[in-house]
CSV table of C-alpha atoms and ligand atoms in Angstrom, one decimal:
chain,number,residue,atom,x,y,z
A,123,MET,CA,8.6,6.0,21.3
A,124,LEU,CA,11.1,7.4,18.7
A,125,VAL,CA,14.4,5.5,18.4
A,126,ASN,CA,17.7,6.0,16.5
A,127,VAL,CA,19.3,3.5,14.0
A,128,SER,CA,21.3,1.7,16.6
A,129,ASP,CA,18.3,1.3,19.0
A,130,ALA,CA,16.3,0.0,16.0
A,131,GLU,CA,19.1,-2.5,15.2
A,132,ASN,CA,19.2,-3.7,18.8
A,133,ILE,CA,15.4,-4.1,18.9
A,134,LEU,CA,15.5,-6.2,15.7
A,135,ARG,CA,18.4,-8.3,16.9
A,136,SER,CA,16.6,-9.1,20.1
A,137,GLY,CA,13.7,-10.4,18.1
A,138,HIS,CA,11.1,-7.6,18.3
A,139,VAL,CA,9.4,-5.2,15.9
A,140,VAL,CA,10.3,-1.7,15.1
A,141,ALA,CA,8.6,0.7,12.6
A,142,ILE,CA,10.9,1.9,9.9
A,143,PRO,CA,10.7,4.7,7.3
A,144,THR,CA,10.6,3.9,3.6
A,145,GLU,CA,10.0,6.1,0.6
A,146,THR,CA,6.5,4.7,0.1
A,147,VAL,CA,5.0,4.3,3.6
A,148,TYR,CA,6.3,3.4,7.1
A,149,GLY,CA,6.7,-0.4,7.6
A,150,LEU,CA,6.5,-2.5,10.7
A,151,ALA,CA,9.7,-4.5,10.5
A,152,ALA,CA,11.0,-7.8,12.0
A,153,ARG,CA,14.0,-10.0,11.0
A,154,ILE,CA,12.8,-12.8,8.7
A,155,ASP,CA,14.7,-15.5,10.6
A,156,SER,CA,12.7,-15.1,13.8
A,157,GLU,CA,9.2,-16.7,13.8
A,158,SER,CA,8.3,-15.0,17.0
A,159,ALA,CA,9.4,-11.6,15.7
A,160,VAL,CA,7.3,-12.1,12.5
A,161,GLY,CA,4.4,-13.3,14.7
A,162,GLU,CA,4.7,-10.0,16.6
A,163,ILE,CA,4.0,-8.1,13.3
A,164,PHE,CA,0.7,-10.0,12.8
A,165,SER,CA,-0.4,-9.5,16.4
A,166,THR,CA,0.6,-5.8,16.5
A,167,LYS,CA,-1.3,-5.1,13.3
A,168,GLN,CA,-4.1,-7.5,14.1
A,169,ARG,CA,-3.4,-8.8,10.6
A,170,PRO,CA,-4.9,-12.1,9.4
A,171,PHE,CA,-2.4,-14.8,8.6
A,172,PHE,CA,-3.6,-15.1,5.0
A,173,ASP,CA,-2.1,-11.8,3.9
A,174,PRO,CA,1.6,-12.3,3.0
A,175,LEU,CA,4.4,-9.9,4.1
A,176,ILE,CA,6.9,-8.1,1.8
A,177,VAL,CA,10.6,-8.9,2.5
A,178,HIS,CA,12.9,-5.9,2.4
A,179,VAL,CA,16.5,-6.2,1.3
A,180,HIS,CA,19.4,-3.8,0.9
A,181,SER,CA,20.8,-5.2,-2.4
A,182,ILE,CA,20.1,-7.4,-5.4
A,183,ASP,CA,22.6,-9.9,-4.0
A,184,GLN,CA,20.6,-10.3,-0.8
A,185,ALA,CA,17.4,-10.7,-2.8
A,186,LYS,CA,18.9,-13.5,-4.9
A,187,LYS,CA,19.3,-15.6,-1.8
A,188,LEU,CA,15.7,-15.3,-1.0
A,189,SER,CA,14.3,-16.5,-4.3
A,190,ARG,CA,15.1,-19.9,-5.9
A,191,ASP,CA,14.4,-18.5,-9.3
A,192,TRP,CA,15.9,-15.1,-9.7
A,193,ASN,CA,15.3,-14.8,-13.5
A,194,GLN,CA,16.2,-12.3,-16.2
A,195,VAL,CA,12.9,-10.4,-15.7
A,196,ALA,CA,13.7,-9.9,-12.0
A,197,GLU,CA,17.3,-8.9,-12.7
A,198,ALA,CA,16.3,-6.3,-15.4
A,199,LEU,CA,13.6,-4.7,-13.3
A,200,ALA,CA,15.6,-4.7,-10.0
A,201,ARG,CA,18.6,-3.2,-11.8
A,202,LYS,CA,16.4,-0.4,-13.2
A,203,PHE,CA,14.0,0.3,-10.3
A,204,TRP,CA,15.8,-0.6,-7.1
A,205,PRO,CA,16.1,0.9,-4.6
A,206,GLY,CA,12.6,2.0,-5.3
A,207,PRO,CA,8.8,1.4,-4.9
A,208,LEU,CA,8.7,-1.9,-6.8
A,209,THR,CA,8.0,-5.3,-5.1
A,210,LEU,CA,8.8,-8.4,-7.2
A,211,VAL,CA,6.9,-11.6,-6.3
A,212,LEU,CA,9.0,-14.6,-7.2
A,213,PRO,CA,9.4,-18.3,-6.1
A,214,LYS,CA,10.7,-18.3,-2.5
A,215,SER,CA,13.8,-20.0,-1.2
A,216,ASP,CA,14.0,-22.0,2.0
A,217,LEU,CA,15.3,-18.9,3.9
A,218,VAL,CA,11.8,-17.5,3.8
A,219,SER,CA,9.2,-19.1,6.1
A,220,GLY,CA,5.7,-19.9,5.2
A,221,LEU,CA,4.5,-17.6,8.0
A,222,ILE,CA,5.9,-14.6,6.0
A,223,THR,CA,4.3,-15.8,2.7
A,224,SER,CA,1.0,-17.0,4.2
A,225,GLY,CA,1.9,-20.5,3.1
A,226,LEU,CA,2.5,-19.4,-0.6
A,227,ASP,CA,5.5,-20.7,-2.5
A,228,SER,CA,6.3,-17.1,-3.6
A,229,VAL,CA,7.8,-14.2,-1.8
A,230,GLY,CA,7.4,-10.4,-2.4
A,231,LEU,CA,10.9,-8.7,-2.4
A,232,ARG,CA,11.6,-5.0,-2.3
A,233,CYS,CA,14.6,-2.8,-1.8
A,234,PRO,CA,13.4,0.5,-0.3
A,235,ASP,CA,14.7,3.8,-1.4
A,236,HIS,CA,15.3,5.3,2.0
A,237,PRO,CA,18.8,5.8,3.5
A,238,LEU,CA,17.8,4.9,7.1
A,239,ALA,CA,16.0,1.7,6.0
A,240,LEU,CA,18.9,0.6,3.8
A,241,GLN,CA,21.4,1.4,6.6
A,242,LEU,CA,19.4,-0.6,9.1
A,243,ILE,CA,18.9,-3.7,6.9
A,244,ARG,CA,22.7,-3.6,6.2
A,245,LYS,CA,23.6,-3.3,9.9
A,246,VAL,CA,21.2,-6.1,11.0
A,247,GLY,CA,22.6,-8.2,8.1
A,248,ILE,CA,19.3,-10.1,7.7
A,249,ALA,CA,16.3,-9.2,5.5
A,250,LEU,CA,13.3,-7.6,7.2
A,251,ALA,CA,9.7,-8.6,6.7
A,252,ALA,CA,7.6,-5.4,6.9
A,253,PRO,CA,4.0,-4.7,6.0
A,254,SER,CA,2.7,-1.1,6.3
A,255,ALA,CA,2.8,0.0,9.9
A,256,ASN,CA,-1.0,0.4,10.4
A,257,LEU,CA,-3.8,-1.6,11.9
A,258,PHE,CA,-5.1,-4.1,9.4
A,259,GLY,CA,-7.4,-2.6,6.7
A,260,ARG,CA,-6.6,1.0,7.8
A,261,THR,CA,-4.8,3.9,6.2
A,262,SER,CA,-1.0,3.5,5.8
A,263,PRO,CA,1.3,5.8,7.8
A,264,THR,CA,3.5,8.3,5.9
A,265,SER,CA,5.2,9.8,9.0
A,266,ALA,CA,6.6,8.7,12.4
A,267,GLU,CA,3.8,10.6,14.0
A,268,HIS,CA,1.1,8.6,12.2
A,269,VAL,CA,2.7,5.4,13.5
A,270,GLU,CA,2.8,6.8,17.0
A,271,THR,CA,-0.9,7.6,16.8
A,272,GLU,CA,-1.9,4.3,15.2
A,273,PHE,CA,-0.3,2.2,17.9
A,274,ALA,CA,-0.8,4.7,20.8
A,275,SER,CA,3.0,5.1,21.1
A,276,LYS,CA,3.5,1.4,22.0
A,277,VAL,CA,5.7,0.6,19.0
A,278,PRO,CA,9.2,2.0,18.7
A,279,VAL,CA,9.6,4.1,15.5
A,280,LEU,CA,12.7,5.1,13.6
A,281,ASP,CA,11.9,8.6,12.4
A,282,GLY,CA,12.9,9.2,8.8
A,283,GLY,CA,10.7,12.1,7.9
A,284,HIS,CA,7.7,12.2,5.6
A,285,SER,CA,7.5,9.3,3.1
A,286,GLN,CA,8.3,10.9,-0.3
A,287,VAL,CA,6.2,8.6,-2.5
A,288,GLY,CA,3.3,8.4,-0.1
A,289,ILE,CA,1.5,5.3,-1.4
A,290,GLU,CA,2.5,1.6,-1.2
A,291,SER,CA,4.9,0.0,-3.8
A,292,THR,CA,3.8,-1.4,-7.1
A,293,VAL,CA,3.6,-5.2,-6.6
A,294,VAL,CA,4.4,-7.4,-9.7
A,295,LEU,CA,4.0,-11.1,-9.9
A,296,ILE,CA,6.5,-12.9,-12.1
A,297,ARG,CA,5.3,-16.3,-13.3
A,298,GLY,CA,7.7,-18.7,-14.9
A,299,ASN,CA,10.3,-16.4,-16.4
A,300,SER,CA,8.2,-14.3,-18.7
A,301,GLU,CA,4.6,-13.7,-17.6
A,302,LEU,CA,3.8,-10.7,-15.4
A,303,SER,CA,0.8,-9.4,-13.6
A,304,ILE,CA,0.4,-6.3,-11.6
A,305,LEU,CA,-1.1,-7.2,-8.2
A,306,ARG,CA,-1.1,-3.7,-6.8
A,307,GLU,CA,-0.7,-0.4,-8.6
A,308,GLY,CA,1.8,2.1,-7.4
A,309,GLN,CA,4.1,4.9,-8.6
A,310,ILE,CA,6.0,2.7,-10.9
A,311,LEU,CA,3.7,2.1,-13.9
A,312,GLN,CA,3.2,-0.9,-16.1
A,313,SER,CA,4.3,1.2,-19.1
A,314,GLN,CA,7.6,1.8,-17.4
A,315,LEU,CA,8.2,-1.9,-16.6
A,316,GLU,CA,7.2,-2.7,-20.2
A,317,HIS,CA,9.6,-0.1,-21.6
A,318,GLU,CA,12.5,-1.5,-19.5
A,319,LEU,CA,11.9,-5.1,-20.5
A,320,ARG,CA,11.7,-4.1,-24.2
A,321,GLN,CA,14.9,-2.1,-23.9
A,322,ALA,CA,16.5,-5.2,-22.3
A,323,GLY,CA,15.2,-7.3,-25.2
A,324,ILE,CA,13.4,-9.7,-22.8
A,325,THR,CA,10.4,-11.6,-24.3
A,326,HIS,CA,7.5,-11.4,-21.9
A,327,SER,CA,3.7,-11.1,-21.7
A,328,TRP,CA,1.2,-9.5,-19.3
A,329,SER,CA,-1.8,-11.2,-17.7
A,330,THR,CA,-4.7,-9.6,-15.9
A,331,GLN,CA,-5.8,-13.1,-14.7
A,332,VAL,CA,-4.8,-13.3,-11.0
A,333,SER,CA,-6.3,-16.0,-8.8
A,334,ARG,CA,-7.2,-15.5,-5.2
A,335,VAL,CA,-4.6,-18.0,-4.3
A,336,GLU,CA,-1.9,-16.0,-6.0
A,337,SER,CA,-2.9,-12.7,-4.4
A,338,PRO,CA,-4.7,-13.5,-1.1
A,339,GLY,CA,-4.2,-10.0,0.3
A,340,HIS,CA,-6.0,-8.4,-2.6
A,341,LEU,CA,-9.3,-7.4,-0.9
A,342,LYS,CA,-12.1,-5.2,-2.1
A,343,HIS,CA,-11.7,-2.8,0.9
A,344,HIS,CA,-8.6,-1.5,2.5
A,345,TYR,CA,-6.8,1.7,3.6
A,346,MET,CA,-9.9,3.0,5.4
A,347,PRO,CA,-9.8,6.3,7.3
A,348,SER,CA,-11.6,6.5,10.6
A,349,VAL,CA,-14.3,8.8,9.2
A,350,PRO,CA,-16.2,7.1,6.3
A,351,LEU,CA,-15.2,8.1,2.8
A,352,ILE,CA,-17.7,8.5,0.0
A,353,TYR,CA,-16.3,8.3,-3.6
A,354,CYS,CA,-18.3,10.4,-6.1
A,355,ARG,CA,-17.8,9.7,-9.8
A,356,GLN,CA,-19.9,12.8,-10.6
A,357,ILE,CA,-20.0,16.2,-9.0
A,358,PRO,CA,-22.9,16.2,-6.5
A,359,ARG,CA,-25.6,18.8,-7.5
A,360,CYS,CA,-25.6,20.1,-3.9
A,361,GLU,CA,-24.9,18.9,-0.4
A,362,GLU,CA,-28.6,18.0,0.1
A,363,HIS,CA,-28.5,15.8,-3.0
A,364,LEU,CA,-25.3,14.2,-1.8
A,365,ARG,CA,-26.8,13.5,1.6
A,366,SER,CA,-29.9,11.8,0.2
A,367,ALA,CA,-27.8,9.7,-2.2
A,368,ILE,CA,-25.6,8.6,0.7
A,369,GLU,CA,-28.7,7.8,2.8
A,370,THR,CA,-30.2,5.6,0.0
A,371,GLY,CA,-26.8,4.0,-0.8
A,372,LEU,CA,-26.2,3.0,2.8
A,373,LYS,CA,-29.5,1.2,3.1
A,374,THR,CA,-28.3,-1.5,0.7
A,375,ALA,CA,-24.6,-1.3,1.5
A,376,PRO,CA,-23.3,-4.4,3.3
A,377,ASN,CA,-21.9,-4.0,6.9
A,378,GLU,CA,-18.9,-6.1,6.1
A,379,VAL,CA,-17.1,-7.2,2.9
A,380,GLU,CA,-14.5,-10.0,3.0
A,381,GLY,CA,-14.2,-9.6,6.8
A,382,ILE,CA,-13.6,-5.8,6.6
A,383,VAL,CA,-16.2,-3.8,8.5
A,384,LEU,CA,-17.3,-0.8,6.4
A,385,ARG,CA,-17.4,2.4,8.4
A,386,ARG,CA,-20.8,4.0,8.6
A,387,PRO,CA,-21.4,7.7,9.4
A,388,LYS,CA,-22.9,8.4,12.8
A,389,SER,CA,-24.9,11.2,11.3
A,390,LEU,CA,-25.0,13.0,8.0
A,391,ARG,CA,-24.6,16.6,9.3
A,392,ARG,CA,-21.1,17.6,8.6
A,393,PHE,CA,-19.5,16.9,5.2
A,394,ILE,CA,-15.9,17.6,4.3
A,395,GLU,CA,-14.3,17.3,0.9
A,396,LEU,CA,-11.0,15.7,0.2
A,397,SER,CA,-9.2,17.6,-2.5
A,398,LEU,CA,-5.9,16.6,-4.0
A,399,SER,CA,-3.2,18.2,-5.9
A,400,ARG,CA,-3.5,18.1,-9.7
A,401,ASP,CA,-0.1,16.6,-10.0
A,402,PRO,CA,-0.4,12.8,-9.5
A,403,ARG,CA,3.0,12.5,-7.6
A,404,LEU,CA,2.1,15.3,-5.2
A,405,ALA,CA,-1.4,13.9,-4.8
A,406,ALA,CA,0.1,10.5,-3.8
A,407,ARG,CA,2.5,12.1,-1.4
A,408,GLU,CA,-0.2,13.9,0.5
A,409,LEU,CA,-3.1,11.4,0.2
A,410,TYR,CA,-2.8,9.5,3.5
A,411,GLN,CA,-1.8,12.6,5.4
A,412,LYS,CA,-4.9,14.4,4.2
A,413,LEU,CA,-7.2,11.4,5.0
A,414,ARG,CA,-5.8,11.4,8.5
A,415,GLU,CA,-6.1,15.2,8.9
A,416,LEU,CA,-9.7,15.2,7.7
A,417,SER,CA,-10.6,12.3,10.0
A,418,VAL,CA,-9.8,14.4,13.1
A,419,GLN,CA,-11.8,17.4,11.9
A,420,ASN,CA,-15.1,16.4,13.4
A,421,ALA,CA,-16.8,15.7,10.1
A,422,ASP,CA,-19.3,12.8,9.8
A,423,VAL,CA,-18.4,12.1,6.2
A,424,ILE,CA,-15.4,12.7,3.9
A,425,TYR,CA,-16.3,12.9,0.2
A,426,PHE,CA,-14.1,12.8,-2.8
A,427,VAL,CA,-15.1,13.9,-6.3
A,428,GLU,CA,-13.2,12.0,-9.0
A,429,PRO,CA,-11.5,14.5,-11.3
A,430,GLU,CA,-11.8,13.9,-15.1
A,431,ALA,CA,-8.0,13.3,-15.2
A,432,PHE,CA,-8.7,9.9,-13.5
A,433,ARG,CA,-10.6,8.7,-16.6
A,434,LYS,CA,-9.0,10.5,-19.6
A,435,GLY,CA,-6.0,12.5,-20.6
A,436,PRO,CA,-2.2,11.9,-20.7
A,437,GLU,CA,-1.9,11.2,-17.0
A,438,THR,CA,-4.6,8.6,-16.6
A,439,GLU,CA,-2.1,5.8,-15.9
A,440,GLN,CA,-0.4,7.8,-13.2
A,441,TRP,CA,-3.7,8.3,-11.4
A,442,GLN,CA,-4.6,4.6,-11.3
A,443,ALA,CA,-2.9,3.8,-8.0
A,444,ILE,CA,-4.6,6.7,-6.3
A,445,ARG,CA,-8.0,5.7,-7.8
A,446,ASP,CA,-7.4,2.2,-6.5
A,447,ARG,CA,-6.6,3.3,-2.9
A,448,LEU,CA,-9.5,5.7,-2.7
A,449,SER,CA,-12.1,3.3,-4.2
A,450,LYS,CA,-11.0,0.7,-1.7
A,451,ALA,CA,-11.0,3.1,1.2
A,452,ALA,CA,-14.5,4.2,0.4
A,453,THR,CA,-17.6,2.9,2.2
A,454,LEU,CA,-19.7,3.8,-0.8
A,455,GLN,CA,-19.2,4.7,-4.4
A,456,LEU,CA,-21.8,6.9,-6.0
A,457,ASP,CA,-22.2,7.6,-9.7
A,458,GLU,CA,-25.6,8.0,-11.5
A,459,GLU,CA,-27.3,8.5,-8.1
A,460,LEU,CA,-25.7,11.9,-8.1
A,461,ALA,CA,-27.0,13.1,-11.5
B,725,TXA,O1,5.4,0.1,-0.1
B,725,TXA,C1,5.2,-1.0,0.4
B,725,TXA,O2,5.1,-2.1,-0.3
B,725,TXA,C2,5.1,-1.0,1.9
B,725,TXA,C3,6.4,-0.7,2.5
B,725,TXA,C4,6.4,-0.8,4.0
B,725,TXA,O3,7.4,-1.5,1.9
B,725,TXA,N1,4.6,-2.3,2.4
B,725,TXA,C5,3.3,-2.7,2.2
B,725,TXA,O4,3.1,-4.0,2.8
B,725,TXA,O5,2.5,-2.1,1.6
B,725,TXA,P1,1.6,-4.5,3.0
B,725,TXA,O6,1.8,-5.8,3.7
B,725,TXA,O7,0.8,-3.5,3.6
B,725,TXA,O8,1.2,-4.9,1.6
B,725,TXA,C6,1.8,-6.0,0.9
B,725,TXA,C7,0.9,-6.6,-0.1
B,725,TXA,C8,0.1,-7.7,0.6
B,725,TXA,O9,-1.1,-7.3,1.0
B,725,TXA,C9,0.0,-8.7,-0.5
B,725,TXA,O10,-1.2,-8.4,-1.2
B,725,TXA,C10,1.2,-8.5,-1.4
B,725,TXA,O11,1.8,-7.3,-1.0
B,725,TXA,N2,2.1,-9.6,-1.3
B,725,TXA,C11,3.2,-9.8,-0.5
B,725,TXA,N3,3.8,-10.9,-0.7
B,725,TXA,C12,3.1,-11.6,-1.7
B,725,TXA,C13,3.2,-12.8,-2.3
B,725,TXA,N4,4.1,-13.7,-2.0
B,725,TXA,N5,2.2,-13.1,-3.3
B,725,TXA,C14,1.3,-12.2,-3.6
B,725,TXA,N6,1.1,-11.0,-3.0
B,725,TXA,C15,2.0,-10.7,-2.1
B,726,MG,MG1,-0.8,-2.4,4.1
């Protein structure tokens, strides 16, 4: 069911969930001060409680109340990149419940760059917890129609058009007041964050060491389309060769990884290739839409051949987020087996 901004406001006020547009992907939103509304997010998505939710704000001032340590790194990055596809993970304040943060002492904060989302958060006057509006482990929605399909029209949706970025926000953990780690890659790159902090003269360091406790939602598989995806690091010699490599690969592939069931093809008759734009921004914008479109085209397997630009060249860093999403969405990754 599609709703307008004032309907969405009423639904949120009455303590229920509504899907909202953002520039990255659609989110399933609830007000952070209602445990039952936040609980409804988990039940609607069939999401396990160990995976924390991002809290959406309309301004830096609102964010400051939700963290007990809004430091200079957060201030500099939020000033430069908000509203935008950047989530800052910081020590939480008492206004944020443990249900939202999965019991962690930190909270992910983001100010989305979408006029309807901002208008709605302002109207409600309370920050909104919102994970992507898809069933757990599945492909994120980038249009109101995707949300309608995902939840069989049972969730009210505020239609804000197609998400312009198309993949989820970059998530950055800020430890103490100077150590940063990227927990999830997105359109905003580490090099841009680095540049901004240098410009602001802020001493800082980067760490790639992230514990499971710090990032519990970081699973090996995610974003899976309904038809199994095969990620090829080399160009398959021919379809027959690809078929036999998949057959062999599936024999040893696990059925389930970290509780996520890996999709298996029912047969290996019909193959369909996922091709993306050569421009990383356009490729991100169309990625999830394409995965959904291909999934309803009656193919047994979707395959993707990794372009060279993912590994070398001036745009490698820009491709990292897409590479991350596709590798996690894949049931199987093939490399030498294809030679
Ligand atoms: O672009 C986005 O970020 C979208 C839109 C709707 O804002 N949201 C989104 O939420 O992708 P979700 O729940 O699908 O992914 C959020 C991820 C979680 O899986 C978790 O890994 C990480 O962000 N996260 C959130 N809060 C965290 C925290 N306190 N500590 C560590 N990781 C956190
Ligand atoms: Mg998600």
